[in-house]
Coordinates of C-alpha atoms and ligand atoms in Angstrom, one line a residue:
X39 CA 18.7 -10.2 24.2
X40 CA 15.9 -10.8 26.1
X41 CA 14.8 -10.3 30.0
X42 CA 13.8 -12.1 32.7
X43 CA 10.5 -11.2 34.2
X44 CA 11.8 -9.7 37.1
X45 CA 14.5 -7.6 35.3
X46 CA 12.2 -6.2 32.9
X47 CA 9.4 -5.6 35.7
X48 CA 13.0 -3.8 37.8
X49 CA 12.8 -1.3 34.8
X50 CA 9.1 -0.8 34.4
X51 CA 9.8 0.2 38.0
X52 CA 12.2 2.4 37.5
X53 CA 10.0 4.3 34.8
X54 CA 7.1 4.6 37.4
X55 CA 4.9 1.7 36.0
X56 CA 3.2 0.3 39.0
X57 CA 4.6 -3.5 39.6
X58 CA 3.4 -5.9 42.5
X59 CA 6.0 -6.5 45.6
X60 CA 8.1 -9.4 45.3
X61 CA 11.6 -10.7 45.5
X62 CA 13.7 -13.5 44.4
X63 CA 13.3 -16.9 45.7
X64 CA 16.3 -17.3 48.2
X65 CA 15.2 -20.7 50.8
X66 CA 13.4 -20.4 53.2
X67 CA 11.9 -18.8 54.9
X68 CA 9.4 -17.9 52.3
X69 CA 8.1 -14.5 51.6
X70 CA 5.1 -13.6 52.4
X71 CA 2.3 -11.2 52.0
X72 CA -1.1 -10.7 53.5
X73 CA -3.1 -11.2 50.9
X74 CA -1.2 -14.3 49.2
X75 CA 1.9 -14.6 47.2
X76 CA 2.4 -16.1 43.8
X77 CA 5.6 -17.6 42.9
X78 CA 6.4 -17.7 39.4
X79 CA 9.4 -19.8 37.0
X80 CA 11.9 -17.3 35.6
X81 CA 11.6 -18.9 32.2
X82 CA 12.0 -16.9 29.1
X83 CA 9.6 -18.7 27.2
X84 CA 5.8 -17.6 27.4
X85 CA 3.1 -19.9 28.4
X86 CA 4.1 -20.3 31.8
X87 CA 0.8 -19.6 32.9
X88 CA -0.3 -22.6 30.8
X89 CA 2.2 -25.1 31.6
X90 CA 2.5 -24.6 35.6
X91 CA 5.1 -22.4 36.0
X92 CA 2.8 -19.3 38.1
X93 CA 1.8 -21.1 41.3
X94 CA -0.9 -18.6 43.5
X95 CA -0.8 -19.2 46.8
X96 CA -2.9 -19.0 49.7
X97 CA -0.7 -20.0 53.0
X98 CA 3.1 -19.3 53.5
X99 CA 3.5 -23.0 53.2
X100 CA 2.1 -23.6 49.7
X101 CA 4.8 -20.8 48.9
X102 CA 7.7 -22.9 50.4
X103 CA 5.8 -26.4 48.5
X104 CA 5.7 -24.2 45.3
X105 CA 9.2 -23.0 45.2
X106 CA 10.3 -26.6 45.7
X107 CA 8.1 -28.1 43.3
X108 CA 9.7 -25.6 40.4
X109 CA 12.9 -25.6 41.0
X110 CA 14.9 -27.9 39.0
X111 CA 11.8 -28.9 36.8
X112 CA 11.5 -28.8 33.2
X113 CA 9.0 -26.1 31.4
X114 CA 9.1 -26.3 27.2
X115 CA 12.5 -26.7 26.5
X116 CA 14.4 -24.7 29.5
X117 CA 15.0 -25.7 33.2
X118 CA 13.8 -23.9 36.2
X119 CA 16.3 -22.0 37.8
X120 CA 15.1 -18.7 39.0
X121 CA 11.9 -17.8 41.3
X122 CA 10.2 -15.1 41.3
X123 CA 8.1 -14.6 44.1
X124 CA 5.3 -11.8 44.5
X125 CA 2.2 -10.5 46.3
X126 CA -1.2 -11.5 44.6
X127 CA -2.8 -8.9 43.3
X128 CA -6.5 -8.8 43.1
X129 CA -7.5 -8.6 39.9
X130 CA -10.8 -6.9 37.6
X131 CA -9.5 -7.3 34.4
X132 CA -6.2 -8.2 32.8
X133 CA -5.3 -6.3 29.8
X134 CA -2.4 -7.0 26.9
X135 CA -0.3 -4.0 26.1
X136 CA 2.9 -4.3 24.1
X137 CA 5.1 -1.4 22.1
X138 CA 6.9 -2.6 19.1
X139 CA 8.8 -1.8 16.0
X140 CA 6.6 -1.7 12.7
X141 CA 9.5 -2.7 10.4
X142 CA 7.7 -1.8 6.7
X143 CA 6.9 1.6 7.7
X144 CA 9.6 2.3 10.5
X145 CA 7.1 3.5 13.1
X146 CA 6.5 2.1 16.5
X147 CA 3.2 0.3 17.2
X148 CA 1.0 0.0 20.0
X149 CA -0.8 -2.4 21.2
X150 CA -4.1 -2.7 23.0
X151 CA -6.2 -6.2 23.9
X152 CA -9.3 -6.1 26.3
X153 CA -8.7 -9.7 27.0
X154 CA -4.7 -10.0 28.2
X155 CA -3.6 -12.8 30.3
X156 CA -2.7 -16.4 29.2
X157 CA -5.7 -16.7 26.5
X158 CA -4.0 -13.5 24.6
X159 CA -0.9 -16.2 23.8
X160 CA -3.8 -18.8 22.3
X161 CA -5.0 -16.1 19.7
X162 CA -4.5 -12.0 18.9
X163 CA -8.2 -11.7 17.7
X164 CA -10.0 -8.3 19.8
X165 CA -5.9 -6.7 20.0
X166 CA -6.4 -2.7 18.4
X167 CA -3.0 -1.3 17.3
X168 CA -2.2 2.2 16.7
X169 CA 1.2 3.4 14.7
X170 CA 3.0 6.8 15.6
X171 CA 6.6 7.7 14.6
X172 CA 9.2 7.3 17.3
X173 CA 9.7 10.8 18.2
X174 CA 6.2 11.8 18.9
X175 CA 4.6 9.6 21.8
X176 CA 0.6 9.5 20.4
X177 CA -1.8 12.1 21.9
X178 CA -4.6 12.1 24.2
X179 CA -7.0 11.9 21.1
X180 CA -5.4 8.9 19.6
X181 CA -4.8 6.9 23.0
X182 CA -8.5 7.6 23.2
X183 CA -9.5 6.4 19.8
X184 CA -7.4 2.8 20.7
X185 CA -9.0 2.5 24.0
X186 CA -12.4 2.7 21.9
X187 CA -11.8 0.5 19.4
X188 CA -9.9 -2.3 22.0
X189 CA -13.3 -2.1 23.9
X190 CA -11.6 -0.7 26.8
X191 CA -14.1 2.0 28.3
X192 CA -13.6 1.5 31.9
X193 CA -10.0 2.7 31.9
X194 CA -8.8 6.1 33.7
X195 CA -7.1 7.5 30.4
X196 CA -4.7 9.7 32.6
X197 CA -3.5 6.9 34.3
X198 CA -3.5 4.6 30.6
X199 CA -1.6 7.5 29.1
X200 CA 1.2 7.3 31.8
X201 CA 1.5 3.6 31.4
X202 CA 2.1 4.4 27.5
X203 CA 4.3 6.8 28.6
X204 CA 6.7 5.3 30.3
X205 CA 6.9 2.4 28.0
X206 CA 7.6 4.7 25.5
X207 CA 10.2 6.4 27.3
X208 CA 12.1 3.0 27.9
X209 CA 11.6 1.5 24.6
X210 CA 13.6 4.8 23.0
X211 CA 16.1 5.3 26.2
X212 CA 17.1 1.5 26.1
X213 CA 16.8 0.7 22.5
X214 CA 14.2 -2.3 22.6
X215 CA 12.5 -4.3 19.9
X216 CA 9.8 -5.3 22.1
X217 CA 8.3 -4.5 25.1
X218 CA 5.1 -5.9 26.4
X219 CA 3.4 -5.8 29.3
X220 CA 0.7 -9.3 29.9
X221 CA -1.2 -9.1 31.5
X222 CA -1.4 -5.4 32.5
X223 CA -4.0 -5.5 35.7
X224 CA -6.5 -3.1 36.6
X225 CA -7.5 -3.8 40.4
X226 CA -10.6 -2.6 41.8
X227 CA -8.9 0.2 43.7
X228 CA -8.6 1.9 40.2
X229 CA -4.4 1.2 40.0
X230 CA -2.8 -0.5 36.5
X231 CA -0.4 -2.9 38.0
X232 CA 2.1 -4.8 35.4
X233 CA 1.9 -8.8 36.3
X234 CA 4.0 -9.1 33.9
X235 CA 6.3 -7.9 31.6
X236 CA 8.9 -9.0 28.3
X237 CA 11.6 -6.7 27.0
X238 CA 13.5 -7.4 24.2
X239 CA 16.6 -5.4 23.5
X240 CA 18.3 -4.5 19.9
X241 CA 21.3 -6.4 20.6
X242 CA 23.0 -4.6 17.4
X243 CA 22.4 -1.0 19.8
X244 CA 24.5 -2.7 22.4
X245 CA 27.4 -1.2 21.8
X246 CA 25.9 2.1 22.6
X247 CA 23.9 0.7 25.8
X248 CA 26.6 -0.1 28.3
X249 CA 24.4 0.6 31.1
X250 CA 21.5 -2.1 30.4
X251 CA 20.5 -4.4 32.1
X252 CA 22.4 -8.2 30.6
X253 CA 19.3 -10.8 29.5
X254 CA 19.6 -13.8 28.1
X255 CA 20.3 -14.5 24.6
X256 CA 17.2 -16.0 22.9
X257 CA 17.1 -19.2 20.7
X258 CA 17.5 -22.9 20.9
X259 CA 20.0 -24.1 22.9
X260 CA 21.9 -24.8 19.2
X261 CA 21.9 -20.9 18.5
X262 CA 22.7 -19.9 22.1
X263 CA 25.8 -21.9 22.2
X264 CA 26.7 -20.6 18.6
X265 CA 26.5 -16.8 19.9
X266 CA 28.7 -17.5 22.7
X267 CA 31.3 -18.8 20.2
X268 CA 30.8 -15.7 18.3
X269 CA 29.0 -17.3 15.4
X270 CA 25.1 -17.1 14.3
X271 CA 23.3 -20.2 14.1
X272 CA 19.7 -20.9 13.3
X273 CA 18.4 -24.4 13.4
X274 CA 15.6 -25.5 11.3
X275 CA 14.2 -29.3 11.1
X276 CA 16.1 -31.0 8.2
X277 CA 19.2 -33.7 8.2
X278 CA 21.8 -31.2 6.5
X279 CA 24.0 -28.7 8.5
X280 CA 25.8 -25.9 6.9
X281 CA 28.5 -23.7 7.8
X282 CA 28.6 -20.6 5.9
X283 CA 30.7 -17.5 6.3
X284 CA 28.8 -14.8 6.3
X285 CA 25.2 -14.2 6.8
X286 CA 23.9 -13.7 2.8
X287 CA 26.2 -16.4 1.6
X288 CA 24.3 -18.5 4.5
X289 CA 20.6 -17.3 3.2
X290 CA 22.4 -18.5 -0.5
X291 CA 23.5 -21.7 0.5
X292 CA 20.6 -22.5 2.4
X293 CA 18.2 -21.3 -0.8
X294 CA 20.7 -23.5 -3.1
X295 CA 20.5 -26.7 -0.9
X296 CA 17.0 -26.7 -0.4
X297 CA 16.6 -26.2 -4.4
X298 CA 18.8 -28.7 -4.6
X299 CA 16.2 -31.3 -2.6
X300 CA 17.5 -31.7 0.5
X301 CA 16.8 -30.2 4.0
X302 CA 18.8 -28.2 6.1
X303 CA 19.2 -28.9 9.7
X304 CA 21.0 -25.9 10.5
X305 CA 22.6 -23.3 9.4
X306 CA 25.4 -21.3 10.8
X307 CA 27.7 -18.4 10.2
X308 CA 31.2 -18.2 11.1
X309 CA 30.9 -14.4 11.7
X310 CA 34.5 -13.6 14.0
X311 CA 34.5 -17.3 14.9
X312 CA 36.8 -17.5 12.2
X313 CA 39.3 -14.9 13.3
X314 CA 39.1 -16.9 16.2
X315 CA 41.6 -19.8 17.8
X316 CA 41.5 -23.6 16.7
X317 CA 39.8 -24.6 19.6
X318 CA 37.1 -22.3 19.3
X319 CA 36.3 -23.6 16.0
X320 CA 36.7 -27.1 17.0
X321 CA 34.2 -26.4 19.6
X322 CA 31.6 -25.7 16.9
X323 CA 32.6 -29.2 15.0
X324 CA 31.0 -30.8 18.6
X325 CA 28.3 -28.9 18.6
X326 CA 27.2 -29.4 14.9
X327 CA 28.0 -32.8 16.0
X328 CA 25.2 -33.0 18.6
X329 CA 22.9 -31.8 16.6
X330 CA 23.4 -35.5 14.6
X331 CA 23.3 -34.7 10.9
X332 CA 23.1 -36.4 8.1
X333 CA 26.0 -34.5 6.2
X334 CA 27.4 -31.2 6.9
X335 CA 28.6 -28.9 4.1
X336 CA 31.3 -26.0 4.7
X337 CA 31.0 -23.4 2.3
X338 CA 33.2 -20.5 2.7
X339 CA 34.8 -17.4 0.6
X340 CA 37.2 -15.7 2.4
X341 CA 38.6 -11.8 1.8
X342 CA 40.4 -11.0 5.4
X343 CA 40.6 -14.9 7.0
X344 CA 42.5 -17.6 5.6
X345 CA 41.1 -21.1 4.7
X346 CA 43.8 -22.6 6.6
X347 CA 42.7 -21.0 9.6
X348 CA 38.8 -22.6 9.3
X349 CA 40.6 -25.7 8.2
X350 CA 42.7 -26.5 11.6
X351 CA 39.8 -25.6 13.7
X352 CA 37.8 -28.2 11.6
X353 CA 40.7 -30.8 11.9
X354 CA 41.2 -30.6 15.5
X355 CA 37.9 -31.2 15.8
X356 CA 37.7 -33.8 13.3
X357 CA 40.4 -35.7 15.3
X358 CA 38.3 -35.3 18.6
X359 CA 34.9 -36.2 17.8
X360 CA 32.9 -38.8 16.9
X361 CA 31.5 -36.5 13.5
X362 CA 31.3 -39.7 12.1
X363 CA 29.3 -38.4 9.4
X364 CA 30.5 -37.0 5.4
X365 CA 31.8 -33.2 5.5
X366 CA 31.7 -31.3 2.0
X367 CA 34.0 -28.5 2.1
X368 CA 34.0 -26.0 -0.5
X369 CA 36.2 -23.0 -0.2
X370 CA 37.8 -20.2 -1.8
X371 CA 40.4 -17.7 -0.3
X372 CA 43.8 -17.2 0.4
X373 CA 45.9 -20.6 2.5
X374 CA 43.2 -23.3 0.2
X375 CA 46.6 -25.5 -0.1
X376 CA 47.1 -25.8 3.2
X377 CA 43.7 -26.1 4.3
X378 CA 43.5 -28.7 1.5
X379 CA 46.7 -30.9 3.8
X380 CA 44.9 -30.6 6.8
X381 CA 41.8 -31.8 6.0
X382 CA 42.8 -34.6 3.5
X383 CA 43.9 -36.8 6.6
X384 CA 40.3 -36.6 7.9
X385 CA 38.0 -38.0 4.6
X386 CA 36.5 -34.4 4.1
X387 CA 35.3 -34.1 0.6
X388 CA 36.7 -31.2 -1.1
X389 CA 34.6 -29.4 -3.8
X390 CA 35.6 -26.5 -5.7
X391 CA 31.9 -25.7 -7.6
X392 CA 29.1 -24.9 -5.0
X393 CA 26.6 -26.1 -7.2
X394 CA 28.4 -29.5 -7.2
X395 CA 29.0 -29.2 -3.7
X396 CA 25.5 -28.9 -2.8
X397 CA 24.4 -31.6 -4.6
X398 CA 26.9 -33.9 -3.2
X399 CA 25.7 -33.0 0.1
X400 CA 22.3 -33.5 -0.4
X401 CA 22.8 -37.0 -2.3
X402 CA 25.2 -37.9 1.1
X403 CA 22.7 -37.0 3.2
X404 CA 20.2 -39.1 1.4
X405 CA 22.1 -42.6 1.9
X406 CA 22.7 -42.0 5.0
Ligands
GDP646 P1 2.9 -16.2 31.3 O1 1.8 -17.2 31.1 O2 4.3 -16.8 31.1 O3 2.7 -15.0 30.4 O4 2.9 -15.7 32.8 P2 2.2 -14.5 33.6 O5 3.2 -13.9 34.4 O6 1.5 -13.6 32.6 O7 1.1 -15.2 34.5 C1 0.0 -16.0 33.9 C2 -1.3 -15.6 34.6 O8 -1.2 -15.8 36.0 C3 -1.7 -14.1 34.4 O9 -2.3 -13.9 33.2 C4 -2.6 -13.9 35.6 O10 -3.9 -14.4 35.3 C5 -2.0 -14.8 36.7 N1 -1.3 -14.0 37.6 C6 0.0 -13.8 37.7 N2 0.3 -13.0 38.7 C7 -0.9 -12.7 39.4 C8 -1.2 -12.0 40.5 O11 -0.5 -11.3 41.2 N3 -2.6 -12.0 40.8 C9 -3.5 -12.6 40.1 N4 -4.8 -12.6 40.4 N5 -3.2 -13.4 39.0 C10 -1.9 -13.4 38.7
MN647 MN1 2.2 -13.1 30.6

């Protein structure tokens, strides 16, 4: 799950990391500040900076002309909803700071770049990381030794170390992945001010974080709607969709379709979608539907749900959209004879091999 700008920059806030005044954008009349304002998208995506979406502003006006301007436009993939509007901060240097999760060696990482801001997104070169496990914030000594090798001399380290701090503090208290602060200003008054910030929670921790803040979940808009129906889908750039139960089998099937020759489109699964009613299922036969496949192959192996169960989601929505293309079904569990009746009215091909299955798929998918 991931935060917008101004939530994340609400907590940095709340952990006593400097951020510039601001408020959402609610109509005029505009906010305003003495020394400008800058109103910026509340996209999730980075690269606003590049594509238009951080407006500076000189006059209350251009604030108003901004805010209507963004509203309702279109940056990447995702439409502007949300405003944020702030004070301009004058600026000396932007720097890149971000605290992670080093996966292969299980410690957190640090890093440092001299040069943050929008060029930071173009290319990491001139970034200095530092590891440290998670229960030990790093020293004096080592913050020192990354400020020296990120080039970064003209830095109060008391004030640097604080900053560090506090992300620190969040990242553990909150259970992040990622939090990153870009660009992280230093103003010629000698303050670190964050322009702006990402945080990315663990959404596995969630059940122990009932108090955080709710983000938005990441992904296409394919795997967004598939996590609100309680499945996991990934989309890729093929003509084949699967739906898989289970996340290995998925990785499998995908590995065995691909080997296979063809390309996969998509890949979902089922997770508790299929504990779930019919029409939840059927909802996910639309949406593999808009994502216009060649062939879609259902490959399941059920222990605790029943194939009938998948099988009259899938037929209800069979019978309501227009997934006028071929369906390989291949599936093992307990109710297969009744999920075989319910499907045989709607031209699903039923295999029983996978390795059969997959190569019917992919052959489909290639005449069509
Ligand atoms: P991103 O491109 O999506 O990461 O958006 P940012 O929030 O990082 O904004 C992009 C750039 O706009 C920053 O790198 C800054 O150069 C600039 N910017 C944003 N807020 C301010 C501000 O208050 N003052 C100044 N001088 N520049 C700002
Ligand atoms: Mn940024």
């Amino acid at each position: 799950m991931r935060l917008s700008e101004a939530q994340a920059k609400q907590l940095f806030a709340a952990h006593g990391i400097a951020i510039p005044r601001g408020e959402p954008w609610r109509g005029d009349p505009a906010p305003w500040w003495p020394g400008g304002a800058v109103v910026k998208a509340q996209t999730l995506a980075g690269g606003r900076g590049l594509r238009g979406g951080v407006r500076v502003c000189r006059t209350r006006p251009q604030v108003a002309a901004a805010a209507r301007d963004l509203l309702g436009s279109q940056l990447g993939d995702e439409t502007v909803d949300e405003l944020l509007v702030e004070e301009l901060v004058d600026v000396r240097r932007e720097l890149y700071l971000a605290l992670t999760i080093d996966r292969e060696s299980g410690t957190l990482r640090l890093l440092l770049g001299r040069e943050g801001g929008v060029d930071v997104e173009r290319s990491s070169a001139g970034v200095a990381s530092l590891s440290f496990p998670l229960d030990r914030q790093p020293d004096d000594t080592a913050l020192g030794r990354l400020m020296d090798e990120a080039a970064v001399d003209d830095l109060d380290p008391r004030l640097f170390a604080g900053v560090v701090r506090a992300l620190w503090t969040l990242f553990l208290d909150l259970d992040a992945e990622l939090v990153e602060v870009n660009p992280l200003a230093c103003t010629p008054d000698g303050r670190l001010v964050a322009l702006d910030g990402r945080v990315i929670f663990d959404d596995s921790a969630a059940f122990r974080q009932p108090g955080r803040p709710l983000g938005r979940s990441l992904g296409t808009r394919f795997e967004r709607a598939c996590g609100d129906l309680g499945a996991v889908g990934v989309e890729m750039d093929g003509d084949i969709v699967l739906v898989v139960s289970g996340a290995g089998l998925m990785m499998a099937t995908v590995d065995l379709v691909t080997q296979t020759g063809g390309r996969v489109r998509a890949a979902v699964d089922l997770g508790g979608l299929v504990l779930r009613e019919a029409d939840e299922l059927a909802a996910l036969v639309d949406l593999v539907g808009s994502l216009r496949p060649a062939a879609v192959l259902v490959n399941a192996f059920f222990q605790l749900a029943t194939c009938d169960a998948l099988a009259r989601g899938l037929a209800r929505g069979l019978e309501r959209t227009t997934l006028d293309v071929p369906m390989v079904v291949r599936m093992r569990g307990r109710g297969w004879g009744e999920a075989h009746q319910l499907l045989e009215p709607h031209g699903v091909i039923e295999e029983t091999d996978l390795a059969t299955a997959c190569e019917r798929v992919v052959s489909l998918a290639r005449v069509a």
